[in-house]
Amino acid sequence: MRVTIYDIAKEADVGIGTVSRVFNNHPSVSHGTRSRVLEVATRLNYRPHPYARGLASNRTNSILAVIPFFTTFFFLEILQGVQSKLSDLDCDLILYGVNHPDQVASSLRQNALRSRVDGILFFSMKMPEEFALQYLQHRTPVIVVDSYHKSFDSLTVDNQEGAFHATTHLIKLGHKRIGLLNANIESAPARERLKGFQNALTGAGLAIVPGLVKNSSSPILDGFTRNAGYELMKQFLSLKGEMPTAIVVASDIQAVGALAAINEAGLKCPDDVALIGFDDIELASHLELTTMRQPMYEMGALAADTLADRLKNPKEKVSQTKFVPKLIVRKTCGASMHRKQIEAIA
Amino acid sequence: MRVTIYDIAKEADVGIGTVSRVFNNHPSVSHGTRSRVLEVATRLNYRPHPYARGLASNRTNSILAVIPFFTTFFFLEILQGVQSKLSDLDCDLILYGVNHPDQVASSLRQNALRSRVDGILFFSMKMPEEFALQYLQHRTPVIVVDSYHKSFDSLTVDNQEGAFHATTHLIKLGHKRIGLLNANIESAPARERLKGFQNALTGAGLAIVPGLVKNSSSPILDGFTRNAGYELMKQFLSLKGEMPTAIVVASDIQAVGALAAINEAGLKCPDDVALIGFDDIELASHLELTTMRQPMYEMGALAADTLADRLKNPKEKVSQTKFVPKLIVRKTCGASMHRKQIEAIA
DNA sequence: GAGGATCTTGGAAGCGCTTCCATAATTTAC
DNA sequence: GTAAATTATGGAAGCGCTTCCAAGATCCTC
């Protein structure tokens, strides 16, 4: 039979209230009693029943992570960060993966309401208003990561700043004719990255050549796909002599497609055209892709922390944190080449 | 206030037992009563409290997945498969990631005992005996995936068969001088893959040349690393004229390292040496790596199904299922080349 | 139409815990 | 020394559900 607080109470010759207090670190238990209870509990191998606890205290000690399954690379690292904090909080992680952005609402309807959780981490997708309202009403804290909602704490990557750094890096390497291979301008990240790109050029006194900014028109994942990168790169390649000497690519996955197009054309990166990506997905290091790294582990960890804070202070005003991506220099930007050479190319 | 079965009972003018029966699909509720209760429940937006349920029924409707965080690529797909089944089972997925194989035991000690779950999916790691005993004692069903334990249902990949197919594919392409770039022979998968390799050669009447079988001696992840592949490939390259015309590589990640070594040596794959990997990680398609695909989604889904069966029939005898990997032909095996050319190289 | 099955139903008990109230023991203040 | 405050403790009530037992209603069977 299961060991309960009654067994412990009897064995340690105290009341059940006292046993409960010991396990909840309630201050008003004398030192002697506490250690006696703990000794007995260890001896009988007692473990509190989480559901009984949850039922009685109206806490669940578990949180829900809603993640998109369709962009694999990104998430295990984030979850790692989340979990590193969660074990401190003595909290379970319930995972709910959504297969397609369009299914968020129906998926949530089907699943997320079933489980009772203390809080929710919501990743990379637009939170449907229907659920936002519901969570607000139920006072279930939600942290939105890599996305934004006015009513919830959010952690985002500063896309504009990231694109600014990326572009500036290329400028510093001596490039004057720099292109932007962007995603679908309908999406906020694409717009922000465009803005950062423009600011960097303008700030350096370079002109923004419209023909060198190419937005994807693909509706599929807003153009953040390998294929979108491939197609846009082919457009750049068709410019021949007018081609930029370096291109800022809105995401690594697009850069992968771009590299394929470059190879196919018989050209070399970075010799013929330099590339800089965004994200630092697993592939990036294998392809020696220079990129703007998003601090995923850190975002995960901070998301968990933020949720913990929110659970403690429900009234606090909604916070908004921005992470600045970090430049990871590899080979595709040509930083290892001598500047003279680059200038010769340009 | 929370809506409970008492509210429903009062509103629908029935007893709480009846309400409970309705929500548990108990047969002995008349049709009229059932629909009246459901109508009221919908109207009041009633949701059963999972913890109260769990406490009263001693079921939790949640399962635990213990996965290794250190081999990222593999798992989201498996989890996707798991989840596709879980929502049928009306079950939550609690995720617990282990950062390093050596930490399995300590990680489990810290975490896995806390949560009460109906069953456990245990991935890719050796289950510490300490926990195996505990789970058996508690009668917590465990399904071991991509690993083996005699007391639990297991799903594994048939490494021997996979390596056999991979090798046979190269033989069919006309190769006579085939090497094996293996992982650490201490690990079961490495041994099995070696055996499949040998069987294929022997079966085709080819000799097994000891110098063409290279096992990694790395203790890190049993040599299933990019670096181990890189180092072993350098050994192959140093054979010069004695080099195999094709190499079976024990894992894609090693093949990535091997490709790097080949490029570094100024050689071309598959022109100078053909390669076939194992796993079909995300990278593989981007690198055009021919490989033996492990059916991860399917394994995840079947794991969940197996667990569901086990929950229904705890007495059934332990099952053991083997998946056969599937050949995915891309470019590194040179299958697209004309056979004559290959023979010319050989 | 009587006796026995078979369906339905109500609701008490109990799952293992937290929490509050009452009370006892001890300390502090004057 | 006494009154008041503080500390430590026991245990009842209650969290929302399942499940069992008892009992009423309905249906057969001969």
Short mmCIF file of N, CA, C and O in Angstrom, two decimals, chain A residues 62-118:
data_model
loop_
_atom_site.label_atom_id
_atom_site.label_comp_id
_atom_site.label_asym_id
_atom_site.label_seq_id
_atom_site.Cartn_x
_atom_site.Cartn_y
_atom_site.Cartn_z
N SER A 62 2.71 21.93 -12.50
CA SER A 62 3.11 21.58 -13.85
C SER A 62 2.76 22.73 -14.78
O SER A 62 1.83 23.49 -14.53
N ILE A 63 3.55 22.87 -15.80
CA ILE A 63 3.29 23.92 -16.76
C ILE A 63 3.21 23.28 -18.14
O ILE A 63 3.69 22.18 -18.36
N LEU A 64 2.58 23.99 -19.01
CA LEU A 64 2.37 23.48 -20.36
C LEU A 64 3.26 24.25 -21.32
O LEU A 64 3.35 25.47 -21.23
N ALA A 65 3.93 23.55 -22.21
CA ALA A 65 4.66 24.23 -23.28
C ALA A 65 3.96 23.90 -24.59
O ALA A 65 3.80 22.73 -24.93
N VAL A 66 3.54 24.92 -25.27
CA VAL A 66 2.92 24.73 -26.58
C VAL A 66 3.97 25.11 -27.61
O VAL A 66 4.39 26.26 -27.67
N ILE A 67 4.41 24.15 -28.38
CA ILE A 67 5.46 24.45 -29.35
C ILE A 67 5.03 24.02 -30.75
O ILE A 67 4.18 23.14 -30.90
N PRO A 68 5.57 24.67 -31.76
CA PRO A 68 5.28 24.24 -33.12
C PRO A 68 6.20 23.07 -33.46
O PRO A 68 7.41 23.17 -33.29
N PHE A 69 5.61 22.00 -33.91
CA PHE A 69 6.42 20.84 -34.29
C PHE A 69 7.05 21.02 -35.66
O PHE A 69 7.91 20.28 -36.07
N PHE A 70 6.58 22.06 -36.39
CA PHE A 70 6.98 22.13 -37.78
C PHE A 70 8.31 22.82 -37.99
O PHE A 70 8.82 22.88 -39.07
N THR A 71 8.88 23.37 -36.94
CA THR A 71 10.22 23.93 -37.09
C THR A 71 11.12 23.27 -36.07
O THR A 71 11.45 23.84 -35.04
N THR A 72 11.51 22.11 -36.39
CA THR A 72 12.18 21.25 -35.44
C THR A 72 13.39 21.86 -34.74
O THR A 72 13.41 21.96 -33.53
N PHE A 73 14.35 22.25 -35.55
CA PHE A 73 15.67 22.58 -35.00
C PHE A 73 15.64 23.48 -33.77
O PHE A 73 16.44 23.37 -32.88
N PHE A 74 14.69 24.32 -33.72
CA PHE A 74 14.67 25.40 -32.77
C PHE A 74 14.42 24.95 -31.33
O PHE A 74 14.95 25.51 -30.39
N PHE A 75 13.64 23.91 -31.19
CA PHE A 75 12.97 23.76 -29.91
C PHE A 75 13.56 22.89 -28.83
O PHE A 75 13.35 23.14 -27.65
N LEU A 76 14.28 21.87 -29.25
CA LEU A 76 14.81 21.07 -28.16
C LEU A 76 15.74 21.90 -27.31
O LEU A 76 15.80 21.73 -26.09
N GLU A 77 16.43 22.81 -27.96
CA GLU A 77 17.34 23.64 -27.18
C GLU A 77 16.58 24.54 -26.21
O GLU A 77 16.95 24.69 -25.05
N ILE A 78 15.51 25.11 -26.71
CA ILE A 78 14.69 25.94 -25.83
C ILE A 78 14.15 25.12 -24.67
O ILE A 78 14.19 25.51 -23.51
N LEU A 79 13.66 23.92 -24.99
CA LEU A 79 13.10 23.08 -23.94
C LEU A 79 14.17 22.73 -22.90
O LEU A 79 13.88 22.63 -21.72
N GLN A 80 15.38 22.57 -23.39
CA GLN A 80 16.47 22.30 -22.47
C GLN A 80 16.61 23.44 -21.48
O GLN A 80 16.77 23.23 -20.27
N GLY A 81 16.56 24.65 -22.01
CA GLY A 81 16.64 25.82 -21.15
C GLY A 81 15.48 25.86 -20.17
O GLY A 81 15.67 26.10 -18.97
N VAL A 82 14.31 25.59 -20.67
CA VAL A 82 13.13 25.59 -19.81
C VAL A 82 13.32 24.58 -18.69
O VAL A 82 13.16 24.88 -17.51
N GLN A 83 13.72 23.40 -19.08
CA GLN A 83 13.79 22.35 -18.07
C GLN A 83 14.84 22.61 -17.01
O GLN A 83 14.66 22.26 -15.86
N SER A 84 15.93 23.24 -17.43
CA SER A 84 16.99 23.49 -16.46
C SER A 84 16.43 24.28 -15.28
O SER A 84 16.86 24.11 -14.15
N LYS A 85 15.45 25.11 -15.54
CA LYS A 85 14.85 25.90 -14.46
C LYS A 85 13.75 25.14 -13.75
O LYS A 85 13.52 25.31 -12.57
N LEU A 86 13.06 24.34 -14.52
CA LEU A 86 11.89 23.69 -13.97
C LEU A 86 12.20 22.73 -12.84
O LEU A 86 11.41 22.59 -11.90
N SER A 87 13.34 22.08 -12.94
CA SER A 87 13.59 21.11 -11.88
C SER A 87 13.84 21.85 -10.56
O SER A 87 13.58 21.33 -9.50
N ASP A 88 14.31 23.11 -10.67
CA ASP A 88 14.41 23.91 -9.45
C ASP A 88 13.02 24.17 -8.88
O ASP A 88 12.82 24.15 -7.68
N LEU A 89 12.11 24.42 -9.77
CA LEU A 89 10.77 24.78 -9.33
C LEU A 89 9.95 23.56 -8.96
O LEU A 89 8.80 23.67 -8.57
N ASP A 90 10.56 22.39 -9.13
CA ASP A 90 9.87 21.17 -8.77
C ASP A 90 8.58 21.06 -9.58
O ASP A 90 7.50 20.86 -9.03
N CYS A 91 8.74 21.17 -10.84
CA CYS A 91 7.60 21.35 -11.71
C CYS A 91 7.69 20.41 -12.91
O CYS A 91 8.77 20.16 -13.43
N ASP A 92 6.58 19.87 -13.34
CA ASP A 92 6.56 19.02 -14.52
C ASP A 92 6.34 19.84 -15.78
O ASP A 92 5.64 20.85 -15.75
N LEU A 93 6.88 19.36 -16.86
CA LEU A 93 6.70 20.01 -18.15
C LEU A 93 5.78 19.16 -19.00
O LEU A 93 6.11 18.03 -19.36
N ILE A 94 4.64 19.71 -19.30
CA ILE A 94 3.74 19.01 -20.20
C ILE A 94 3.94 19.61 -21.57
O ILE A 94 3.96 20.83 -21.73
N LEU A 95 4.12 18.75 -22.56
CA LEU A 95 4.44 19.23 -23.88
C LEU A 95 3.25 19.08 -24.78
O LEU A 95 2.60 18.03 -24.82
N TYR A 96 2.98 20.14 -25.52
CA TYR A 96 1.97 20.00 -26.52
C TYR A 96 2.45 20.58 -27.83
O TYR A 96 2.71 21.78 -27.92
N GLY A 97 2.62 19.75 -28.80
CA GLY A 97 3.15 20.19 -30.09
C GLY A 97 2.04 20.42 -31.09
O GLY A 97 1.09 19.65 -31.18
N VAL A 98 2.17 21.49 -31.82
CA VAL A 98 1.18 21.82 -32.85
C VAL A 98 1.83 21.57 -34.21
O VAL A 98 2.96 21.97 -34.44
N ASN A 99 1.11 20.92 -35.07
CA ASN A 99 1.73 20.50 -36.32
C ASN A 99 1.75 21.56 -37.41
O ASN A 99 2.57 21.53 -38.31
N HIS A 100 0.85 22.47 -37.32
CA HIS A 100 0.81 23.50 -38.35
C HIS A 100 0.23 24.77 -37.76
O HIS A 100 -0.72 24.70 -36.99
N PRO A 101 0.79 25.92 -38.14
CA PRO A 101 0.33 27.16 -37.51
C PRO A 101 -1.18 27.37 -37.63
O PRO A 101 -1.80 27.92 -36.73
N ASP A 102 -1.74 26.88 -38.71
CA ASP A 102 -3.19 27.08 -38.88
C ASP A 102 -4.00 26.24 -37.89
O ASP A 102 -5.18 26.48 -37.70
N GLN A 103 -3.33 25.24 -37.32
CA GLN A 103 -4.08 24.35 -36.43
C GLN A 103 -4.04 24.77 -34.98
O GLN A 103 -4.57 24.08 -34.12
N VAL A 104 -3.35 25.88 -34.70
CA VAL A 104 -3.19 26.25 -33.30
C VAL A 104 -4.50 26.18 -32.55
O VAL A 104 -4.62 25.51 -31.54
N ALA A 105 -5.47 26.89 -33.09
CA ALA A 105 -6.73 27.00 -32.37
C ALA A 105 -7.38 25.64 -32.17
O ALA A 105 -7.74 25.28 -31.04
N SER A 106 -7.49 24.89 -33.24
CA SER A 106 -8.19 23.61 -33.08
C SER A 106 -7.40 22.67 -32.19
O SER A 106 -7.96 21.92 -31.41
N SER A 107 -6.08 22.73 -32.29
CA SER A 107 -5.26 21.88 -31.42
C SER A 107 -5.47 22.24 -29.96
O SER A 107 -5.64 21.37 -29.12
N LEU A 108 -5.45 23.52 -29.69
CA LEU A 108 -5.62 23.95 -28.31
C LEU A 108 -6.99 23.53 -27.80
O LEU A 108 -7.12 23.05 -26.69
N ARG A 109 -7.96 23.72 -28.62
CA ARG A 109 -9.32 23.38 -28.20
C ARG A 109 -9.38 21.93 -27.78
O ARG A 109 -9.98 21.57 -26.78
N GLN A 110 -8.70 21.13 -28.56
CA GLN A 110 -8.76 19.69 -28.31
C GLN A 110 -7.99 19.29 -27.07
O GLN A 110 -8.37 18.39 -26.34
N ASN A 111 -6.86 19.95 -26.84
CA ASN A 111 -5.94 19.42 -25.85
C ASN A 111 -5.66 20.30 -24.65
O ASN A 111 -5.67 19.83 -23.53
N ALA A 112 -5.38 21.54 -24.93
CA ALA A 112 -4.78 22.33 -23.88
C ALA A 112 -5.74 22.61 -22.74
O ALA A 112 -5.34 22.95 -21.65
N LEU A 113 -7.01 22.47 -22.99
CA LEU A 113 -7.97 22.78 -21.95
C LEU A 113 -8.11 21.63 -20.97
O LEU A 113 -8.56 21.81 -19.86
N ARG A 114 -7.73 20.47 -21.43
CA ARG A 114 -7.91 19.30 -20.61
C ARG A 114 -7.05 19.35 -19.35
O ARG A 114 -7.51 19.13 -18.25
N SER A 115 -5.79 19.64 -19.59
CA SER A 115 -4.87 19.57 -18.46
C SER A 115 -4.95 20.86 -17.66
O SER A 115 -5.10 21.94 -18.19
N ARG A 116 -4.88 20.70 -16.41
CA ARG A 116 -4.86 21.86 -15.53
C ARG A 116 -3.40 22.16 -15.26
O ARG A 116 -2.67 21.32 -14.78
N VAL A 117 -2.97 23.34 -15.61
CA VAL A 117 -1.56 23.69 -15.40
C VAL A 117 -1.46 25.02 -14.69
O VAL A 117 -2.38 25.82 -14.73
N ASP A 118 -0.32 25.24 -14.05
CA ASP A 118 -0.12 26.50 -13.33
C ASP A 118 0.19 27.63 -14.30
O ASP A 118 -0.09 28.79 -14.00
#
